Coordinates of C-alpha atoms in Angstrom, one line a residue:
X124 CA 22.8 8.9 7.5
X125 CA 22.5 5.1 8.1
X126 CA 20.0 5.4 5.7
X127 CA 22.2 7.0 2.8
X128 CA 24.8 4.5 3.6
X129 CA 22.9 1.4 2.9
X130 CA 22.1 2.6 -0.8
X131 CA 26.0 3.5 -1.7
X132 CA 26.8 0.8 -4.4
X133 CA 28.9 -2.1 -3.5
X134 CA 31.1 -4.9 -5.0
X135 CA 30.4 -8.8 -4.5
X136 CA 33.0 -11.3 -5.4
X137 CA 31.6 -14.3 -6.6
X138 CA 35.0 -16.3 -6.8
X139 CA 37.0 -14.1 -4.5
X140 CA 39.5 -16.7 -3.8
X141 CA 42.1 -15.6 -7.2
X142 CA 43.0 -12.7 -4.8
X143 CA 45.2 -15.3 -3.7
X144 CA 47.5 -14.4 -6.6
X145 CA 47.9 -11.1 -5.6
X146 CA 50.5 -11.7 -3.3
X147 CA 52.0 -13.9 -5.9
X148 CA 52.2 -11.1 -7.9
X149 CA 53.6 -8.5 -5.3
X150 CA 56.3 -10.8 -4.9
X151 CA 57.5 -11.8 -8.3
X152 CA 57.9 -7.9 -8.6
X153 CA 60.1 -7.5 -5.7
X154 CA 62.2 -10.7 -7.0
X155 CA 62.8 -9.1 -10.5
X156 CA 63.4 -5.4 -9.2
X157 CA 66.0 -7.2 -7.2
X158 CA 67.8 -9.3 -10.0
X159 CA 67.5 -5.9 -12.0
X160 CA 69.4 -4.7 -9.4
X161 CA 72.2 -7.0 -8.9
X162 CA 72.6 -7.3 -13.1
X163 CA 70.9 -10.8 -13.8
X164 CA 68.8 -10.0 -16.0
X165 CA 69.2 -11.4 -19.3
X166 CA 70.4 -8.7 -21.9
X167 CA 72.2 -8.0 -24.9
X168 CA 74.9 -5.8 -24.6
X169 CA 75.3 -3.1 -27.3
X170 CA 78.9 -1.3 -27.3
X171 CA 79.5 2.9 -26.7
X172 CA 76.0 2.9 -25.3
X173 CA 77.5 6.2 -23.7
X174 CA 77.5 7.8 -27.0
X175 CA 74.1 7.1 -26.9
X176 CA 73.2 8.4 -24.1
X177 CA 75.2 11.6 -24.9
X178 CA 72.9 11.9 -27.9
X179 CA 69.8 12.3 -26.0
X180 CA 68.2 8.7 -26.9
X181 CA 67.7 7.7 -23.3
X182 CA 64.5 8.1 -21.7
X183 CA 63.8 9.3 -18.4
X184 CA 63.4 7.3 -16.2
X185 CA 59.7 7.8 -15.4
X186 CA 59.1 6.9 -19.2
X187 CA 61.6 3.7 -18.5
X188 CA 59.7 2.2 -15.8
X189 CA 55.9 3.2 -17.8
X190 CA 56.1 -1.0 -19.4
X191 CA 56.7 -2.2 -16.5
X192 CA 54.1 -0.1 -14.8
X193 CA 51.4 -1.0 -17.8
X194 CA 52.2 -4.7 -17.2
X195 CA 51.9 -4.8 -13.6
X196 CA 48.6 -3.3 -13.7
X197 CA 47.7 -5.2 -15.9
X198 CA 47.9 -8.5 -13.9
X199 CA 46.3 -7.1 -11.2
X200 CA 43.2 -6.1 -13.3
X201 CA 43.0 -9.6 -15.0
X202 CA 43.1 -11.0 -11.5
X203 CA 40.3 -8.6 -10.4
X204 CA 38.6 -9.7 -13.7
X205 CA 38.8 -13.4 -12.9
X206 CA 37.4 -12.9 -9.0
X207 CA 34.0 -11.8 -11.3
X208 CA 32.9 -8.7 -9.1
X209 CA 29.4 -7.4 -9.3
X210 CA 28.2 -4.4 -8.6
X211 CA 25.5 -4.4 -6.6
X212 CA 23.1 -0.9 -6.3
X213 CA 20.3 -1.2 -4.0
X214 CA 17.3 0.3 -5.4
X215 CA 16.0 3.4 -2.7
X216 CA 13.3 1.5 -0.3
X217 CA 9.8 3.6 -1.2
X218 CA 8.9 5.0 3.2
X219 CA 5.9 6.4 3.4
X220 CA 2.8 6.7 5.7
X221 CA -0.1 6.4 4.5
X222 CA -3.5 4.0 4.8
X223 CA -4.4 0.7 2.8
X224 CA -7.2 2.1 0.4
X225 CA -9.7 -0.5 -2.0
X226 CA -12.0 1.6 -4.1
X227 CA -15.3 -0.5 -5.2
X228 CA -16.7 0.4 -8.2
X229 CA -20.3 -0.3 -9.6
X230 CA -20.3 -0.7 -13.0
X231 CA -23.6 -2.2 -13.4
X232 CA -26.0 -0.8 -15.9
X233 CA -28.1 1.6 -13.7
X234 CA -24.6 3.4 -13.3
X235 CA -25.3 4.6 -17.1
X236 CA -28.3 6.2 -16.0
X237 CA -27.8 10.4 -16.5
X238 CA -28.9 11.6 -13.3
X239 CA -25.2 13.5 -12.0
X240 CA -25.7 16.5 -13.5
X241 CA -25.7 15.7 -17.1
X242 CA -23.4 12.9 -16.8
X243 CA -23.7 9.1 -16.2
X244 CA -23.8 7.7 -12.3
X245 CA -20.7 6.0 -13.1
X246 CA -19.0 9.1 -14.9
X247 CA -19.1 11.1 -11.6
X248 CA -17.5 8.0 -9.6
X249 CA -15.0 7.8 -12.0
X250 CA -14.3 11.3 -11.1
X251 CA -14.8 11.0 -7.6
X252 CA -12.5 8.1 -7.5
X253 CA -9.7 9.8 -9.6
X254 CA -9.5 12.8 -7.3
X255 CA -9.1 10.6 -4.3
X256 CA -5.9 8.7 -6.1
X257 CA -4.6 11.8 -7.0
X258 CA -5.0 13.4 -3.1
X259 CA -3.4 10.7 -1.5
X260 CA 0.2 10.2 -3.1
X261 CA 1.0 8.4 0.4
X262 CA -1.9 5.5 0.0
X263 CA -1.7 2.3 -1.5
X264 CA -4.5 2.2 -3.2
X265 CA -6.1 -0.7 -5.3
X266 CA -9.3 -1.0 -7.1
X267 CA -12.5 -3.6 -7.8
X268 CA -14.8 -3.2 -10.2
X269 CA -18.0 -5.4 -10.0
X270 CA -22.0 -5.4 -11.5
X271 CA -23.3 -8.9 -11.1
X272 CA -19.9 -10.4 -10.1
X273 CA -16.8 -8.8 -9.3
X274 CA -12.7 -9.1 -9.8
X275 CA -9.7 -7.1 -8.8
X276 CA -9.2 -4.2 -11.3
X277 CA -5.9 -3.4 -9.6
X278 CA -3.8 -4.3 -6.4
X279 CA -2.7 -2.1 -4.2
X280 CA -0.1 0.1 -5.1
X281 CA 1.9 3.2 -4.8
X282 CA 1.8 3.7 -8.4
X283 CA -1.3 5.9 -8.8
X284 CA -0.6 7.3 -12.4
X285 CA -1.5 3.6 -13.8
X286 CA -4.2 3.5 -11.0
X287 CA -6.0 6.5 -12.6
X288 CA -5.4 5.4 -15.8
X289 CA -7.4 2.1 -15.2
X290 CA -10.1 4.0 -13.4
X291 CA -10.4 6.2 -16.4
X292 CA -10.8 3.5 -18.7
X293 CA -13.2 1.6 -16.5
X294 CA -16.9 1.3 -18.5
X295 CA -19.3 -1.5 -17.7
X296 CA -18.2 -3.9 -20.6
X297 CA -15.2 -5.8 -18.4
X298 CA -17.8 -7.9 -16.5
X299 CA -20.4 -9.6 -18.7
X300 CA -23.0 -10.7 -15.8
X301 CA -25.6 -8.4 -15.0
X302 CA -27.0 -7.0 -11.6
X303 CA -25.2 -5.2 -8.8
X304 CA -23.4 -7.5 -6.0
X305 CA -22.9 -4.9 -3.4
X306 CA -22.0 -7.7 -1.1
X307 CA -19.6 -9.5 -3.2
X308 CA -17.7 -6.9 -4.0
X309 CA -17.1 -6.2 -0.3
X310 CA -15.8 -9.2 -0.1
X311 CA -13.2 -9.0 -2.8
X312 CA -11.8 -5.8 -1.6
X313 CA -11.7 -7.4 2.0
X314 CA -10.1 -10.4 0.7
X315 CA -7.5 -8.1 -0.8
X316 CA -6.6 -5.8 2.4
X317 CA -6.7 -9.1 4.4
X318 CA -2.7 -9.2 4.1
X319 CA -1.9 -6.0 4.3
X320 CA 0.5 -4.5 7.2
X321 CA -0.8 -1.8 7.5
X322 CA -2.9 -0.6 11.1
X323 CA -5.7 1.2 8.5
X324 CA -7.6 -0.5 6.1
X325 CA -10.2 1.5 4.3
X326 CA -13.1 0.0 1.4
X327 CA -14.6 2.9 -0.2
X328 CA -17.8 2.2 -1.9
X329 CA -19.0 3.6 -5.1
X330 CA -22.3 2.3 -6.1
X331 CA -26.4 3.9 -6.1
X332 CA -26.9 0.9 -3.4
X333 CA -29.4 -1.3 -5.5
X334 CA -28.1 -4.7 -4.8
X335 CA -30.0 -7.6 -6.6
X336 CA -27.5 -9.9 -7.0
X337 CA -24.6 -12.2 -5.3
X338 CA -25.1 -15.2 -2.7
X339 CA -24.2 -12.4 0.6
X340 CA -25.9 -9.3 1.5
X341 CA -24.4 -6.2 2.1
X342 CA -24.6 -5.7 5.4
X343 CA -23.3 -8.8 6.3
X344 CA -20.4 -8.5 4.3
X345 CA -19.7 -5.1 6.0
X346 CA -19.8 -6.6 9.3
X347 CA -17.1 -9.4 8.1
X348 CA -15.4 -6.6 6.8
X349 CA -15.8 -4.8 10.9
X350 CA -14.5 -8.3 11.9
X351 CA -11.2 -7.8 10.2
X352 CA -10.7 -4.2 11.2
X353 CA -11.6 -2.4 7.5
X354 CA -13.6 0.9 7.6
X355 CA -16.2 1.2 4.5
X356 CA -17.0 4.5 3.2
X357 CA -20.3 4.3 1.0
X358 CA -20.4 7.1 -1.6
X359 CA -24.0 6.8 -3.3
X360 CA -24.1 7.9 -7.0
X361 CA -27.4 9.2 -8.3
X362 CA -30.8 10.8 -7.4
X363 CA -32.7 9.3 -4.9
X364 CA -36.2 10.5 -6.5
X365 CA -34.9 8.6 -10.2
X366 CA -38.0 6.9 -12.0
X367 CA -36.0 3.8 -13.1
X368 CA -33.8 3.6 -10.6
X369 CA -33.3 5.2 -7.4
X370 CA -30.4 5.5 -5.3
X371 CA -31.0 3.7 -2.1
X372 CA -29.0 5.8 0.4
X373 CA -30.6 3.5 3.0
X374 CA -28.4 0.5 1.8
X375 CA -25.3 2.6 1.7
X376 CA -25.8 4.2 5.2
X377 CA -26.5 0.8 6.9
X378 CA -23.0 -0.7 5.4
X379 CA -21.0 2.3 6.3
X380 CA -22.3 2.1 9.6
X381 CA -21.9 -1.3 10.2
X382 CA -18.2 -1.2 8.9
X383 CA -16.5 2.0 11.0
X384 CA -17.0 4.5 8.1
X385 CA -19.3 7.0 7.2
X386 CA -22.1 7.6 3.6
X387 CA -21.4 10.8 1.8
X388 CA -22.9 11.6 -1.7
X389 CA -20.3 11.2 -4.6
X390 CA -22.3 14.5 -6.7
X391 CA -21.8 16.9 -3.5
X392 CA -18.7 18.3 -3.2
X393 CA -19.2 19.4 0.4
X394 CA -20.6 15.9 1.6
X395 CA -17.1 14.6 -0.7
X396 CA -14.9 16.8 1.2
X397 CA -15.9 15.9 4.4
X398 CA -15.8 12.3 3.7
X399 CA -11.9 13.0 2.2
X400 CA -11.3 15.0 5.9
X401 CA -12.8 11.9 7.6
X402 CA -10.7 9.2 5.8
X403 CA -7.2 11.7 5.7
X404 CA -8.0 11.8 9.5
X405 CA -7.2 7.9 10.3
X406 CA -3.7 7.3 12.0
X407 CA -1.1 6.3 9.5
X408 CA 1.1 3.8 9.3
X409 CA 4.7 2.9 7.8
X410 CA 4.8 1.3 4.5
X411 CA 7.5 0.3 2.3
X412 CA 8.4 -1.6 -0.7
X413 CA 10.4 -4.3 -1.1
X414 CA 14.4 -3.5 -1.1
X415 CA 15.7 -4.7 -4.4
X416 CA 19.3 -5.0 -5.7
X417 CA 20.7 -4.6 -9.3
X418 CA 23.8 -6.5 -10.4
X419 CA 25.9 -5.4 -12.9
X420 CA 28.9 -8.0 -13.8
X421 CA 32.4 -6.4 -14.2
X422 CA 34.4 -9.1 -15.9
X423 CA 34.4 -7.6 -19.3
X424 CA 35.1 -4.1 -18.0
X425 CA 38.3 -5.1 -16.4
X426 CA 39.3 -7.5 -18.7
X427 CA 39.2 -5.5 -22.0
X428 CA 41.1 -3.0 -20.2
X429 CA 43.5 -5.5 -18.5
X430 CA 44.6 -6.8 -22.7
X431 CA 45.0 -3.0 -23.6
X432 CA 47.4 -2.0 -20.9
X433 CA 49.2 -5.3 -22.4
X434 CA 49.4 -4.5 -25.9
X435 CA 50.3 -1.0 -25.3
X436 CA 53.0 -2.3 -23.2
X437 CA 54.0 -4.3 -25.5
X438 CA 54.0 -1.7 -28.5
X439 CA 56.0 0.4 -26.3
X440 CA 59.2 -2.0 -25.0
X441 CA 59.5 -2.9 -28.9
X442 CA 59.7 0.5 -30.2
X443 CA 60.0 3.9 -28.2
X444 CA 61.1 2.3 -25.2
X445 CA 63.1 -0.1 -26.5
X446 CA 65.8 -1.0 -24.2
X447 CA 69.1 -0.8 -24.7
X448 CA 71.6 -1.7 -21.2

């Protein structure tokens, strides 16, 4: 309930001191209803204005008082106008609980080799990791992409539609230098869950484990990444008995072990499920984005209305309801 009422819109005043004038106001209409009264007000006096009335040409007296009603209001909305209100609408803070999720993609070239069941190494991770995005609506989840050097693809986020999108458009052309830095690309995705708040950080590795290149192995990246309290989940891509180049499930287990997590095979959708189990069971923790406001300014919407209730008083005291003591 709290909650609800935090998000109903509201009205700023960013000069809220011309509601000074409303008293002002309040109290020049008291003083003229009251000279009204007494007869002083100006007027010109027409003769037989009995006759006149007899013929039906007075108004009622609702009618009579709509000028002065229309110009009244009318001040008050031109005050309002100058005070120059905003409308302030909090955008609805995004709660959820989730984990803190970097996916590492190798994009080197022994990903191209076809060894996944009639696709590429780096097809199948791109499939692997696009199911994960799409299982975990409740994870921020960011992305690195890496061969002989490695950047940040995508921060994390809670928007997984352009997530997959990047993922699905991910081929081994971003990155121009050649080899695989395992290691290095640990380190970016630590560097990246480093300032996150939340309790469960998770690095999940897609790569066939041949790592030939980078200035730190992987292993002791992993253990840095121990250090800071991130889990690494290896997923090995490949067929450990390929002529060219085999995976090296070795590598993958030693990192996942050293980091928390656990090695599963991206091509084996048991091993994959049990690895999803494994990550969905970690604790999770609150997140939520930033709370932003929108302003709208109001000085044009009440002071366009503020000069039509003025000329259509106007229009009225000099012809309908003309008057005539």
């Amino acid at each position: 309930m709290q909650e609800w009422i935090s998000h109903i819109p509201r009205i700023e005043l960013e000069e809220p001191l011309w509601l000074l004038l409303l008293p002002l106001l309040a109290l020049a209409a008291w003083w003229m209803r009251r000279q009204e009264q007494k007869g002083r007000v100006a007027a010109v006096t027409f003769p037989d204005v009995e006759r006149l009335r007899h013929e039906g040409l007075e108004a009622p007296l609702l009618l009579r008082r709509l000028p002065e009603w229309l110009r009244w209001t009318a001040l008050v909305l031109g005050v309002a106008a100058m005070t120059r209100p905003q409308l302030v609408v909090k955008q609805t803070v995004a709660h959820s609980r989730g984990i803190d999720v970097i996916l590492a993609l190798d994009i080197s070239e022994s990903m191209q080799l076809k060894d996944a069941g009639g696709r590429s190494r780096l097809d199948a991770v791109k499939s692997v990791a696009r199911e994960f995005v799409t299982r975990h609506s409740n994870d921020r989840i960011g992305v690195v992409v890496f061969k002989g050097k490695g950047y940040t693809l995508s921060p994390l986020t809670l928007d997984h539609r352009v997530t997959g999108m990047l993922i699905d458009n991910v081929s081994p052309d971003v990155i121009r230098d050649e080899g695989t830095a395992v290691g290095t690309a640990v380190l970016i995705a630590v560097n990246r869950l480093r300032a996150s708040q939340s309790d469960q950080k998770v690095i999940i590795l897609f790569s066939d484990g041949v790592s030939n290149a980078g200035e730190i192995d992987p292993v002791t990246a992993a253990s840095f990444a121990a250090a800071q309290g991130i889990r690494i989940y290896t997923a090995g891509a490949g067929s450990a008995s390929s002529a060219s180049s085999a995976l090296d499930e070795g590598e993958l287990r030693r990192v996942a072990l050293t980091a928390g997590g656990r090695y599963f095979r991206a091509g084996t959708s048991a091993s994959l499920a049990e690895a999803f189990e494994s990550i969905d069971r970690l604790e999770k923790s609150e997140l939520t984005s930033p709370v932003t406001s929108n302003k709208s300014g109001m000085f044009v919407q009440l002071l366009l209305p503020a000069l039509f209730l003025l000329l259509f008083e106007a229009m009225l005291s000099n012809t309908r309801l003309l008057r005539v003591p």
